[in-house]
Amino acid sequence: MAQQNGQSLQRVRQVFRYEEQLRANAQFLEENPDMKVRLRLMFLYGRVNGRGTVLYLNWSRAADYLLEICTEAIKLRGVCNLALSGGKTPEALFRALARQCILQPTTDWQHIHLFWSDERYVPHDDPRSNFALAYEAWLREAPIPRENLHPMPTRYANPEDAARAYEAELRAHFGDADEYPMFDIVLLGMGNDGHIASLFPGDPVLEETERWVVPSRAPAEPRQRLTLTLPVLKANHLWFLVAGESKAPLIEQLFAGTIDPTLPVAMLGEELTWLWWLSEELFARAFPYTRLWWR
Ligand code: 6PG
């Protein structure tokens, strides 16, 4: 009899613990409405893997949810800070966001600040510039104040000076309280060699642990780059936008857990809340290694 009482008491305590946890979770979501948006996106459309949540790359859905998270962040903190990625893939997202600027004029565009996760060391009007990509596809016509655009500077003779200037700009904007600048979302692409931002395989800057921004070297032109460092990326909410058949083998190795751990994309580690927006061919390769959140 005593044993039964003991077991039922334990069950009651367990229920109270769950009740308490549920109340704590509900309170957290009330205090962080942007997390409600993220969780809805992950549970409605995502499939989980240790590396994060895999989503089918739908540009208008990505743009809609990105803006919903921005809107909630602005309600919560008065500002939304995004770090944009480069390369070719994000152009479709920028064009979807440009459409939203017209369709959703009520969005608090003036409270959105845009930064970059990396940049090619070329003038901002050079077609190879990541800033130029976003400007032509979205920002030229967007109702975002020009002072809210924070491109990585490429006018310094020495890229080292540019990196330090950008880090100073980040510290001025985010303050020094946190160990790293906490963006609402950092967009990233992935190269078919496993690079992310402008962190390329074998580059010594992959070992950087203190600085937020460093010069780096790419294997292809334009070789000189600037990039956020690995610790900054790991500390943030990451959205990967990855498309292209050439990346399929690496995506499969990444989600199967067989990837070379020295590749930058693997060095990021694991974070369930990171989102991997994958194009059709890449989604199919990751799918077998994922499961629904509630299974
Ligand atoms: C860059 C990018 C880089 C890019 C990948 C994927 O400056 O090139 O930041 O990290 O995201 O190379 O590029 P694509 O989208 O063109 O495949």
PDB file of C-alpha atoms and ligand atoms in Angstrom:
ATOM      1  CA  MET A   1       0.000   0.000   0.000  1.00  0.00           C
ATOM      2  CA  ALA A   2       2.806   2.357   1.023  1.00  0.00           C
ATOM      3  CA  GLN A   3       4.543   1.688  -2.298  1.00  0.00           C
ATOM      4  CA  GLN A   4       1.357   2.537  -4.237  1.00  0.00           C
ATOM      5  CA  ASN A   5       0.989   5.786  -2.263  1.00  0.00           C
ATOM      6  CA  GLY A   6       4.608   6.555  -2.991  1.00  0.00           C
ATOM      7  CA  GLN A   7       4.089   6.013  -6.716  1.00  0.00           C
ATOM      8  CA  SER A   8       0.892   8.095  -6.857  1.00  0.00           C
ATOM      9  CA  LEU A   9       2.608  10.875  -4.894  1.00  0.00           C
ATOM     10  CA  GLN A  10       5.450  10.795  -7.422  1.00  0.00           C
ATOM     11  CA  ARG A  11       2.915  10.985 -10.263  1.00  0.00           C
ATOM     12  CA  VAL A  12       1.218  13.991  -8.643  1.00  0.00           C
ATOM     13  CA  ARG A  13       4.589  15.723  -8.224  1.00  0.00           C
ATOM     14  CA  GLN A  14       5.339  14.975 -11.908  1.00  0.00           C
ATOM     15  CA  VAL A  15       2.030  16.529 -13.017  1.00  0.00           C
ATOM     16  CA  PHE A  16       2.747  19.630 -10.940  1.00  0.00           C
ATOM     17  CA  ARG A  17       6.222  19.825 -12.508  1.00  0.00           C
ATOM     18  CA  TYR A  18       4.656  19.605 -16.002  1.00  0.00           C
ATOM     19  CA  GLU A  19       2.028  22.190 -15.026  1.00  0.00           C
ATOM     20  CA  GLU A  20       4.763  24.488 -13.777  1.00  0.00           C
ATOM     21  CA  GLN A  21       6.801  23.951 -16.943  1.00  0.00           C
ATOM     22  CA  LEU A  22       3.787  24.646 -19.156  1.00  0.00           C
ATOM     23  CA  ARG A  23       3.087  27.864 -17.241  1.00  0.00           C
ATOM     24  CA  ALA A  24       6.734  28.897 -17.587  1.00  0.00           C
ATOM     25  CA  ASN A  25       6.694  28.123 -21.330  1.00  0.00           C
ATOM     26  CA  ALA A  26       3.450  30.063 -21.822  1.00  0.00           C
ATOM     27  CA  GLN A  27       4.898  33.032 -19.943  1.00  0.00           C
ATOM     28  CA  PHE A  28       8.100  32.881 -22.032  1.00  0.00           C
ATOM     29  CA  LEU A  29       6.080  32.960 -25.250  1.00  0.00           C
ATOM     30  CA  GLU A  30       3.988  35.878 -23.996  1.00  0.00           C
ATOM     31  CA  GLU A  31       7.227  37.755 -23.238  1.00  0.00           C
ATOM     32  CA  ASN A  32       8.847  36.749 -26.553  1.00  0.00           C
ATOM     33  CA  PRO A  33       6.140  36.817 -29.254  1.00  0.00           C
ATOM     34  CA  ASP A  34       8.758  36.502 -31.984  1.00  0.00           C
ATOM     35  CA  MET A  35       9.452  33.010 -30.623  1.00  0.00           C
ATOM     36  CA  LYS A  36       5.764  32.160 -31.176  1.00  0.00           C
ATOM     37  CA  VAL A  37       6.248  32.941 -34.863  1.00  0.00           C
ATOM     38  CA  ARG A  38       9.372  30.823 -35.080  1.00  0.00           C
ATOM     39  CA  LEU A  39       7.781  27.867 -33.306  1.00  0.00           C
ATOM     40  CA  ARG A  40       4.702  28.057 -35.541  1.00  0.00           C
ATOM     41  CA  LEU A  41       6.926  27.999 -38.601  1.00  0.00           C
ATOM     42  CA  MET A  42       8.977  25.085 -37.302  1.00  0.00           C
ATOM     43  CA  PHE A  43       6.014  22.959 -36.201  1.00  0.00           C
ATOM     44  CA  LEU A  44       3.822  23.698 -39.210  1.00  0.00           C
ATOM     45  CA  TYR A  45       6.416  23.337 -41.952  1.00  0.00           C
ATOM     46  CA  GLY A  46       9.627  21.976 -40.430  1.00  0.00           C
ATOM     47  CA  ARG A  47      11.292  18.618 -39.953  1.00  0.00           C
ATOM     48  CA  VAL A  48      13.844  18.382 -37.158  1.00  0.00           C
ATOM     49  CA  ASN A  49      17.419  17.098 -37.241  1.00  0.00           C
ATOM     50  CA  GLY A  50      20.227  17.663 -34.741  1.00  0.00           C
ATOM     51  CA  ARG A  51      21.602  20.412 -37.002  1.00  0.00           C
ATOM     52  CA  GLY A  52      18.331  22.311 -36.901  1.00  0.00           C
ATOM     53  CA  THR A  53      14.907  22.418 -38.544  1.00  0.00           C
ATOM     54  CA  VAL A  54      14.683  21.692 -42.269  1.00  0.00           C
ATOM     55  CA  LEU A  55      12.112  23.607 -44.342  1.00  0.00           C
ATOM     56  CA  TYR A  56      11.190  23.449 -48.009  1.00  0.00           C
ATOM     57  CA  LEU A  57      12.542  26.650 -49.572  1.00  0.00           C
ATOM     58  CA  ASN A  58       9.426  28.695 -50.381  1.00  0.00           C
ATOM     59  CA  TRP A  59      10.458  32.305 -50.974  1.00  0.00           C
ATOM     60  CA  SER A  60       7.162  34.020 -50.193  1.00  0.00           C
ATOM     61  CA  ARG A  61       6.731  31.930 -47.025  1.00  0.00           C
ATOM     62  CA  ALA A  62      10.282  32.790 -45.934  1.00  0.00           C
ATOM     63  CA  ALA A  63       9.662  36.490 -46.597  1.00  0.00           C
ATOM     64  CA  ASP A  64       6.305  36.457 -44.791  1.00  0.00           C
ATOM     65  CA  TYR A  65       7.709  34.776 -41.677  1.00  0.00           C
ATOM     66  CA  LEU A  66      10.829  36.931 -41.700  1.00  0.00           C
ATOM     67  CA  LEU A  67       8.672  40.063 -41.661  1.00  0.00           C
ATOM     68  CA  GLU A  68       6.354  38.619 -39.016  1.00  0.00           C
ATOM     69  CA  ILE A  69       9.370  38.002 -36.774  1.00  0.00           C
ATOM     70  CA  CYS A  70      10.591  41.541 -37.520  1.00  0.00           C
ATOM     71  CA  THR A  71       7.187  42.963 -36.583  1.00  0.00           C
ATOM     72  CA  GLU A  72       7.130  41.051 -33.286  1.00  0.00           C
ATOM     73  CA  ALA A  73      10.734  42.042 -32.510  1.00  0.00           C
ATOM     74  CA  ILE A  74       9.874  45.712 -33.114  1.00  0.00           C
ATOM     75  CA  LYS A  75       6.824  45.423 -30.832  1.00  0.00           C
ATOM     76  CA  LEU A  76       9.029  43.833 -28.173  1.00  0.00           C
ATOM     77  CA  ARG A  77      12.243  45.873 -28.417  1.00  0.00           C
ATOM     78  CA  GLY A  78      11.464  48.749 -30.774  1.00  0.00           C
ATOM     79  CA  VAL A  79      13.938  47.507 -33.373  1.00  0.00           C
ATOM     80  CA  CYS A  80      14.700  44.502 -35.586  1.00  0.00           C
ATOM     81  CA  ASN A  81      18.300  43.756 -36.561  1.00  0.00           C
ATOM     82  CA  LEU A  82      18.936  41.454 -39.509  1.00  0.00           C
ATOM     83  CA  ALA A  83      22.240  40.302 -40.992  1.00  0.00           C
ATOM     84  CA  LEU A  84      21.920  39.579 -44.719  1.00  0.00           C
ATOM     85  CA  SER A  85      23.862  36.933 -46.598  1.00  0.00           C
ATOM     86  CA  GLY A  86      25.447  37.174 -50.013  1.00  0.00           C
ATOM     87  CA  GLY A  87      25.990  35.042 -53.066  1.00  0.00           C
ATOM     88  CA  LYS A  88      23.219  34.487 -55.613  1.00  0.00           C
ATOM     89  CA  THR A  89      20.655  32.478 -53.631  1.00  0.00           C
ATOM     90  CA  PRO A  90      19.209  35.241 -51.405  1.00  0.00           C
ATOM     91  CA  GLU A  91      18.296  37.417 -54.412  1.00  0.00           C
ATOM     92  CA  ALA A  92      14.910  35.665 -54.659  1.00  0.00           C
ATOM     93  CA  LEU A  93      14.236  36.409 -50.987  1.00  0.00           C
ATOM     94  CA  PHE A  94      15.193  40.060 -51.453  1.00  0.00           C
ATOM     95  CA  ARG A  95      12.794  40.324 -54.398  1.00  0.00           C
ATOM     96  CA  ALA A  96      10.038  38.722 -52.294  1.00  0.00           C
ATOM     97  CA  LEU A  97      10.762  41.290 -49.560  1.00  0.00           C
ATOM     98  CA  ALA A  98      10.660  44.076 -52.155  1.00  0.00           C
ATOM     99  CA  ARG A  99       7.149  42.905 -53.082  1.00  0.00           C
ATOM    100  CA  GLN A 100       6.167  42.955 -49.405  1.00  0.00           C
ATOM    101  CA  CYS A 101       7.347  46.563 -49.159  1.00  0.00           C
ATOM    102  CA  ILE A 102       4.561  47.382 -51.602  1.00  0.00           C
ATOM    103  CA  LEU A 103       1.967  44.932 -50.241  1.00  0.00           C
ATOM    104  CA  GLN A 104       2.639  45.622 -46.542  1.00  0.00           C
ATOM    105  CA  PRO A 105       3.221  49.374 -46.267  1.00  0.00           C
ATOM    106  CA  THR A 106       2.183  49.179 -42.591  1.00  0.00           C
ATOM    107  CA  THR A 107       5.303  47.199 -41.615  1.00  0.00           C
ATOM    108  CA  ASP A 108       7.531  49.300 -39.350  1.00  0.00           C
ATOM    109  CA  TRP A 109      10.224  49.403 -42.033  1.00  0.00           C
ATOM    110  CA  GLN A 110      11.854  52.411 -40.364  1.00  0.00           C
ATOM    111  CA  HIS A 111      12.677  50.278 -37.298  1.00  0.00           C
ATOM    112  CA  ILE A 112      14.502  47.594 -39.280  1.00  0.00           C
ATOM    113  CA  HIS A 113      18.318  47.766 -39.328  1.00  0.00           C
ATOM    114  CA  LEU A 114      20.228  45.756 -41.917  1.00  0.00           C
ATOM    115  CA  PHE A 115      23.745  44.434 -41.503  1.00  0.00           C
ATOM    116  CA  TRP A 116      25.723  41.891 -43.516  1.00  0.00           C
ATOM    117  CA  SER A 117      27.181  38.524 -42.489  1.00  0.00           C
ATOM    118  CA  ASP A 118      29.992  38.941 -44.992  1.00  0.00           C
ATOM    119  CA  GLU A 119      31.159  41.028 -47.939  1.00  0.00           C
ATOM    120  CA  ARG A 120      33.449  40.833 -50.914  1.00  0.00           C
ATOM    121  CA  TYR A 121      36.150  43.517 -50.663  1.00  0.00           C
ATOM    122  CA  VAL A 122      34.958  45.474 -53.701  1.00  0.00           C
ATOM    123  CA  PRO A 123      33.175  48.859 -54.055  1.00  0.00           C
ATOM    124  CA  HIS A 124      29.501  48.786 -53.070  1.00  0.00           C
ATOM    125  CA  ASP A 125      28.479  49.517 -56.663  1.00  0.00           C
ATOM    126  CA  ASP A 126      30.463  46.543 -57.942  1.00  0.00           C
ATOM    127  CA  PRO A 127      28.014  43.844 -59.168  1.00  0.00           C
ATOM    128  CA  ARG A 128      29.969  41.266 -57.120  1.00  0.00           C
ATOM    129  CA  SER A 129      29.199  43.153 -53.881  1.00  0.00           C
ATOM    130  CA  ASN A 130      26.746  41.503 -51.474  1.00  0.00           C
ATOM    131  CA  PHE A 131      25.451  44.961 -50.575  1.00  0.00           C
ATOM    132  CA  ALA A 132      24.882  45.707 -54.281  1.00  0.00           C
ATOM    133  CA  LEU A 133      22.871  42.481 -54.623  1.00  0.00           C
ATOM    134  CA  ALA A 134      20.488  43.439 -51.803  1.00  0.00           C
ATOM    135  CA  TYR A 135      20.340  47.086 -52.890  1.00  0.00           C
ATOM    136  CA  GLU A 136      19.389  46.320 -56.495  1.00  0.00           C
ATOM    137  CA  ALA A 137      16.924  43.528 -55.618  1.00  0.00           C
ATOM    138  CA  TRP A 138      15.250  45.189 -52.609  1.00  0.00           C
ATOM    139  CA  LEU A 139      16.690  48.202 -50.819  1.00  0.00           C
ATOM    140  CA  ARG A 140      16.809  50.803 -53.613  1.00  0.00           C
ATOM    141  CA  GLU A 141      13.000  51.152 -53.439  1.00  0.00           C
ATOM    142  CA  ALA A 142      12.443  49.951 -49.857  1.00  0.00           C
ATOM    143  CA  PRO A 143      11.080  52.449 -47.266  1.00  0.00           C
ATOM    144  CA  ILE A 144      14.012  51.636 -44.954  1.00  0.00           C
ATOM    145  CA  PRO A 145      15.923  54.787 -43.909  1.00  0.00           C
ATOM    146  CA  ARG A 146      19.395  54.901 -45.449  1.00  0.00           C
ATOM    147  CA  GLU A 147      20.927  55.324 -41.986  1.00  0.00           C
ATOM    148  CA  ASN A 148      19.502  51.884 -41.137  1.00  0.00           C
ATOM    149  CA  LEU A 149      21.628  50.244 -43.825  1.00  0.00           C
ATOM    150  CA  HIS A 150      24.969  49.126 -42.363  1.00  0.00           C
ATOM    151  CA  PRO A 151      27.044  47.656 -45.204  1.00  0.00           C
ATOM    152  CA  MET A 152      30.497  46.308 -44.400  1.00  0.00           C
ATOM    153  CA  PRO A 153      32.942  49.097 -45.410  1.00  0.00           C
ATOM    154  CA  THR A 154      35.235  48.306 -48.354  1.00  0.00           C
ATOM    155  CA  ARG A 155      36.816  51.746 -48.858  1.00  0.00           C
ATOM    156  CA  TYR A 156      39.818  51.223 -46.545  1.00  0.00           C
ATOM    157  CA  ALA A 157      43.199  50.487 -48.141  1.00  0.00           C
ATOM    158  CA  ASN A 158      43.725  47.850 -45.442  1.00  0.00           C
ATOM    159  CA  PRO A 159      40.883  45.309 -44.978  1.00  0.00           C
ATOM    160  CA  GLU A 160      42.013  44.952 -41.370  1.00  0.00           C
ATOM    161  CA  ASP A 161      40.969  48.582 -40.758  1.00  0.00           C
ATOM    162  CA  ALA A 162      37.621  47.872 -42.421  1.00  0.00           C
ATOM    163  CA  ALA A 163      36.990  44.859 -40.180  1.00  0.00           C
ATOM    164  CA  ARG A 164      37.805  46.839 -37.044  1.00  0.00           C
ATOM    165  CA  ALA A 165      35.632  49.756 -38.225  1.00  0.00           C
ATOM    166  CA  TYR A 166      32.677  47.429 -38.782  1.00  0.00           C
ATOM    167  CA  GLU A 167      33.158  45.782 -35.399  1.00  0.00           C
ATOM    168  CA  ALA A 168      33.161  49.257 -33.841  1.00  0.00           C
ATOM    169  CA  GLU A 169      29.906  50.009 -35.699  1.00  0.00           C
ATOM    170  CA  LEU A 170      28.382  46.789 -34.371  1.00  0.00           C
ATOM    171  CA  ARG A 171      29.499  47.576 -30.808  1.00  0.00           C
ATOM    172  CA  ALA A 172      28.070  51.096 -31.110  1.00  0.00           C
ATOM    173  CA  HIS A 173      24.722  49.665 -32.278  1.00  0.00           C
ATOM    174  CA  PHE A 174      24.452  46.578 -30.046  1.00  0.00           C
ATOM    175  CA  GLY A 175      26.430  47.832 -27.068  1.00  0.00           C
ATOM    176  CA  ASP A 176      29.146  45.882 -25.295  1.00  0.00           C
ATOM    177  CA  ALA A 177      26.899  44.211 -22.733  1.00  0.00           C
ATOM    178  CA  ASP A 178      26.552  40.935 -24.606  1.00  0.00           C
ATOM    179  CA  GLU A 179      29.533  38.779 -25.513  1.00  0.00           C
ATOM    180  CA  TYR A 180      28.344  38.874 -29.139  1.00  0.00           C
ATOM    181  CA  PRO A 181      25.986  41.061 -31.261  1.00  0.00           C
ATOM    182  CA  MET A 182      22.562  39.398 -31.060  1.00  0.00           C
ATOM    183  CA  PHE A 183      20.706  39.860 -34.352  1.00  0.00           C
ATOM    184  CA  ASP A 184      17.083  38.836 -34.651  1.00  0.00           C
ATOM    185  CA  ILE A 185      18.041  36.669 -37.623  1.00  0.00           C
ATOM    186  CA  VAL A 186      21.328  36.048 -39.436  1.00  0.00           C
ATOM    187  CA  LEU A 187      20.892  34.839 -43.014  1.00  0.00           C
ATOM    188  CA  LEU A 188      23.579  32.512 -44.349  1.00  0.00           C
ATOM    189  CA  GLY A 189      24.246  30.618 -47.546  1.00  0.00           C
ATOM    190  CA  MET A 190      26.501  27.611 -47.970  1.00  0.00           C
ATOM    191  CA  GLY A 191      29.066  26.997 -50.669  1.00  0.00           C
ATOM    192  CA  ASN A 192      29.571  23.556 -52.236  1.00  0.00           C
ATOM    193  CA  ASP A 193      32.898  23.439 -50.349  1.00  0.00           C
ATOM    194  CA  GLY A 194      31.093  23.878 -47.033  1.00  0.00           C
ATOM    195  CA  HIS A 195      31.928  27.545 -46.517  1.00  0.00           C
ATOM    196  CA  ILE A 196      29.465  29.820 -44.768  1.00  0.00           C
ATOM    197  CA  ALA A 197      29.527  33.624 -44.871  1.00  0.00           C
ATOM    198  CA  SER A 198      33.133  34.171 -45.963  1.00  0.00           C
ATOM    199  CA  LEU A 199      34.579  31.529 -43.668  1.00  0.00           C
ATOM    200  CA  PHE A 200      36.317  29.120 -46.020  1.00  0.00           C
ATOM    201  CA  PRO A 201      37.797  25.672 -45.273  1.00  0.00           C
ATOM    202  CA  GLY A 202      41.292  25.843 -43.793  1.00  0.00           C
ATOM    203  CA  ASP A 203      41.287  29.610 -43.203  1.00  0.00           C
ATOM    204  CA  PRO A 204      42.999  30.378 -39.856  1.00  0.00           C
ATOM    205  CA  VAL A 205      40.207  32.903 -39.072  1.00  0.00           C
ATOM    206  CA  LEU A 206      38.027  29.870 -38.299  1.00  0.00           C
ATOM    207  CA  GLU A 207      39.936  29.708 -34.999  1.00  0.00           C
ATOM    208  CA  GLU A 208      39.104  33.328 -34.058  1.00  0.00           C
ATOM    209  CA  THR A 209      37.321  33.438 -30.690  1.00  0.00           C
ATOM    210  CA  GLU A 210      37.419  37.105 -29.625  1.00  0.00           C
ATOM    211  CA  ARG A 211      36.755  39.346 -32.622  1.00  0.00           C
ATOM    212  CA  TRP A 212      33.323  39.811 -34.203  1.00  0.00           C
ATOM    213  CA  VAL A 213      34.527  40.771 -37.706  1.00  0.00           C
ATOM    214  CA  VAL A 214      37.719  39.742 -39.532  1.00  0.00           C
ATOM    215  CA  PRO A 215      39.216  39.886 -43.035  1.00  0.00           C
ATOM    216  CA  SER A 216      39.283  36.482 -44.715  1.00  0.00           C
ATOM    217  CA  ARG A 217      40.460  34.921 -47.964  1.00  0.00           C
ATOM    218  CA  ALA A 218      38.342  33.129 -50.564  1.00  0.00           C
ATOM    219  CA  PRO A 219      39.728  30.540 -52.978  1.00  0.00           C
ATOM    220  CA  ALA A 220      38.056  32.371 -55.877  1.00  0.00           C
ATOM    221  CA  GLU A 221      37.762  36.020 -56.911  1.00  0.00           C
ATOM    222  CA  PRO A 222      37.096  38.316 -55.243  1.00  0.00           C
ATOM    223  CA  ARG A 223      39.559  36.702 -52.860  1.00  0.00           C
ATOM    224  CA  GLN A 224      39.601  39.434 -50.228  1.00  0.00           C
ATOM    225  CA  ARG A 225      36.574  39.246 -47.967  1.00  0.00           C
ATOM    226  CA  LEU A 226      35.196  40.512 -44.653  1.00  0.00           C
ATOM    227  CA  THR A 227      33.140  38.183 -42.481  1.00  0.00           C
ATOM    228  CA  LEU A 228      31.430  37.747 -39.136  1.00  0.00           C
ATOM    229  CA  THR A 229      33.349  35.189 -37.112  1.00  0.00           C
ATOM    230  CA  LEU A 230      32.240  31.677 -36.152  1.00  0.00           C
ATOM    231  CA  PRO A 231      31.452  32.515 -32.489  1.00  0.00           C
ATOM    232  CA  VAL A 232      29.154  35.369 -33.593  1.00  0.00           C
ATOM    233  CA  LEU A 233      27.316  33.087 -36.023  1.00  0.00           C
ATOM    234  CA  LYS A 234      27.001  30.288 -33.455  1.00  0.00           C
ATOM    235  CA  ALA A 235      25.482  32.706 -30.923  1.00  0.00           C
ATOM    236  CA  ASN A 236      22.704  33.841 -33.252  1.00  0.00           C
ATOM    237  CA  HIS A 237      19.390  32.693 -34.754  1.00  0.00           C
ATOM    238  CA  LEU A 238      20.549  31.370 -38.155  1.00  0.00           C
ATOM    239  CA  TRP A 239      18.461  30.981 -41.296  1.00  0.00           C
ATOM    240  CA  PHE A 240      20.306  29.078 -44.006  1.00  0.00           C
ATOM    241  CA  LEU A 241      19.112  29.637 -47.561  1.00  0.00           C
ATOM    242  CA  VAL A 242      20.674  26.859 -49.650  1.00  0.00           C
ATOM    243  CA  ALA A 243      19.929  25.920 -53.254  1.00  0.00           C
ATOM    244  CA  GLY A 244      21.751  24.181 -56.049  1.00  0.00           C
ATOM    245  CA  GLU A 245      22.364  20.540 -56.998  1.00  0.00           C
ATOM    246  CA  SER A 246      26.127  20.966 -56.503  1.00  0.00           C
ATOM    247  CA  LYS A 247      25.535  21.238 -52.735  1.00  0.00           C
ATOM    248  CA  ALA A 248      23.489  18.035 -52.488  1.00  0.00           C
ATOM    249  CA  PRO A 249      26.325  15.687 -51.401  1.00  0.00           C
ATOM    250  CA  LEU A 250      27.387  18.052 -48.623  1.00  0.00           C
ATOM    251  CA  ILE A 251      23.829  18.639 -47.432  1.00  0.00           C
ATOM    252  CA  GLU A 252      23.276  14.878 -47.209  1.00  0.00           C
ATOM    253  CA  GLN A 253      26.547  14.398 -45.301  1.00  0.00           C
ATOM    254  CA  LEU A 254      25.664  17.268 -42.978  1.00  0.00           C
ATOM    255  CA  PHE A 255      22.263  15.872 -41.984  1.00  0.00           C
ATOM    256  CA  ALA A 256      23.442  12.253 -42.016  1.00  0.00           C
ATOM    257  CA  GLY A 257      26.223  13.225 -39.599  1.00  0.00           C
ATOM    258  CA  THR A 258      29.001  12.012 -41.916  1.00  0.00           C
ATOM    259  CA  ILE A 259      30.352  15.417 -42.928  1.00  0.00           C
ATOM    260  CA  ASP A 260      34.020  16.381 -42.512  1.00  0.00           C
ATOM    261  CA  PRO A 261      33.959  18.127 -39.094  1.00  0.00           C
ATOM    262  CA  THR A 262      36.644  20.606 -40.197  1.00  0.00           C
ATOM    263  CA  LEU A 263      34.337  22.201 -42.768  1.00  0.00           C
ATOM    264  CA  PRO A 264      33.009  25.595 -41.629  1.00  0.00           C
ATOM    265  CA  VAL A 265      29.347  24.548 -41.967  1.00  0.00           C
ATOM    266  CA  ALA A 266      30.058  21.561 -39.687  1.00  0.00           C
ATOM    267  CA  MET A 267      32.056  23.672 -37.229  1.00  0.00           C
ATOM    268  CA  LEU A 268      28.883  25.633 -36.443  1.00  0.00           C
ATOM    269  CA  GLY A 269      27.686  22.667 -34.378  1.00  0.00           C
ATOM    270  CA  GLU A 270      24.038  21.904 -33.672  1.00  0.00           C
ATOM    271  CA  GLU A 271      21.065  24.074 -32.728  1.00  0.00           C
ATOM    272  CA  LEU A 272      17.512  22.827 -33.163  1.00  0.00           C
ATOM    273  CA  THR A 273      16.112  26.324 -33.722  1.00  0.00           C
ATOM    274  CA  TRP A 274      18.355  27.076 -36.696  1.00  0.00           C
ATOM    275  CA  LEU A 275      16.316  26.938 -39.896  1.00  0.00           C
ATOM    276  CA  TRP A 276      17.555  25.292 -43.077  1.00  0.00           C
ATOM    277  CA  TRP A 277      15.517  26.530 -46.047  1.00  0.00           C
ATOM    278  CA  LEU A 278      16.471  23.948 -48.683  1.00  0.00           C
ATOM    279  CA  SER A 279      15.593  23.894 -52.359  1.00  0.00           C
ATOM    280  CA  GLU A 280      13.703  20.834 -53.649  1.00  0.00           C
ATOM    281  CA  GLU A 281      16.723  18.713 -54.575  1.00  0.00           C
ATOM    282  CA  LEU A 282      18.457  19.492 -51.276  1.00  0.00           C
ATOM    283  CA  PHE A 283      15.319  18.987 -49.169  1.00  0.00           C
ATOM    284  CA  ALA A 284      14.974  15.501 -50.675  1.00  0.00           C
ATOM    285  CA  ARG A 285      18.554  14.624 -49.662  1.00  0.00           C
ATOM    286  CA  ALA A 286      18.102  15.846 -46.074  1.00  0.00           C
ATOM    287  CA  PHE A 287      14.582  14.424 -45.598  1.00  0.00           C
ATOM    288  CA  PRO A 288      15.575  10.831 -44.670  1.00  0.00           C
ATOM    289  CA  TYR A 289      17.602  12.128 -41.732  1.00  0.00           C
ATOM    290  CA  THR A 290      14.836  14.287 -40.297  1.00  0.00           C
ATOM    291  CA  ARG A 291      11.596  13.650 -38.429  1.00  0.00           C
ATOM    292  CA  LEU A 292       8.468  15.606 -37.574  1.00  0.00           C
ATOM    293  CA  TRP A 293       8.842  17.618 -34.381  1.00  0.00           C
ATOM    294  CA  TRP A 294       6.181  15.702 -32.495  1.00  0.00           C
ATOM    295  CA  ARG A 295       7.365  12.206 -33.467  1.00  0.00           C
TER     296      ARG A 295
HETATM  297  C1  6PG B   1      29.338  35.160 -50.596  1.00  0.00           C
HETATM  298  C2  6PG B   1      28.375  34.520 -49.637  1.00  0.00           C
HETATM  299  C3  6PG B   1      28.639  33.047 -49.584  1.00  0.00           C
HETATM  300  C4  6PG B   1      27.440  32.416 -50.254  1.00  0.00           C
HETATM  301  C5  6PG B   1      27.723  31.002 -50.662  1.00  0.00           C
HETATM  302  C6  6PG B   1      26.561  30.456 -51.498  1.00  0.00           C
HETATM  303  O1  6PG B   1      29.779  36.277 -50.328  1.00  0.00           O
HETATM  304  O2  6PG B   1      29.556  34.522 -51.643  1.00  0.00           O
HETATM  305  O3  6PG B   1      28.213  35.069 -48.470  1.00  0.00           O
HETATM  306  O4  6PG B   1      28.802  32.519 -48.307  1.00  0.00           O
HETATM  307  O5  6PG B   1      26.335  32.466 -49.351  1.00  0.00           O
HETATM  308  O6  6PG B   1      28.895  31.018 -51.449  1.00  0.00           O
HETATM  309  O7  6PG B   1      26.487  31.231 -52.663  1.00  0.00           O
HETATM  310  P1  6PG B   1      25.299  31.011 -53.737  1.00  0.00           P
HETATM  311  O8  6PG B   1      24.049  31.442 -53.054  1.00  0.00           O
HETATM  312  O9  6PG B   1      25.672  31.886 -54.886  1.00  0.00           O
HETATM  313  O10 6PG B   1      25.299  29.542 -54.055  1.00  0.00           O
END
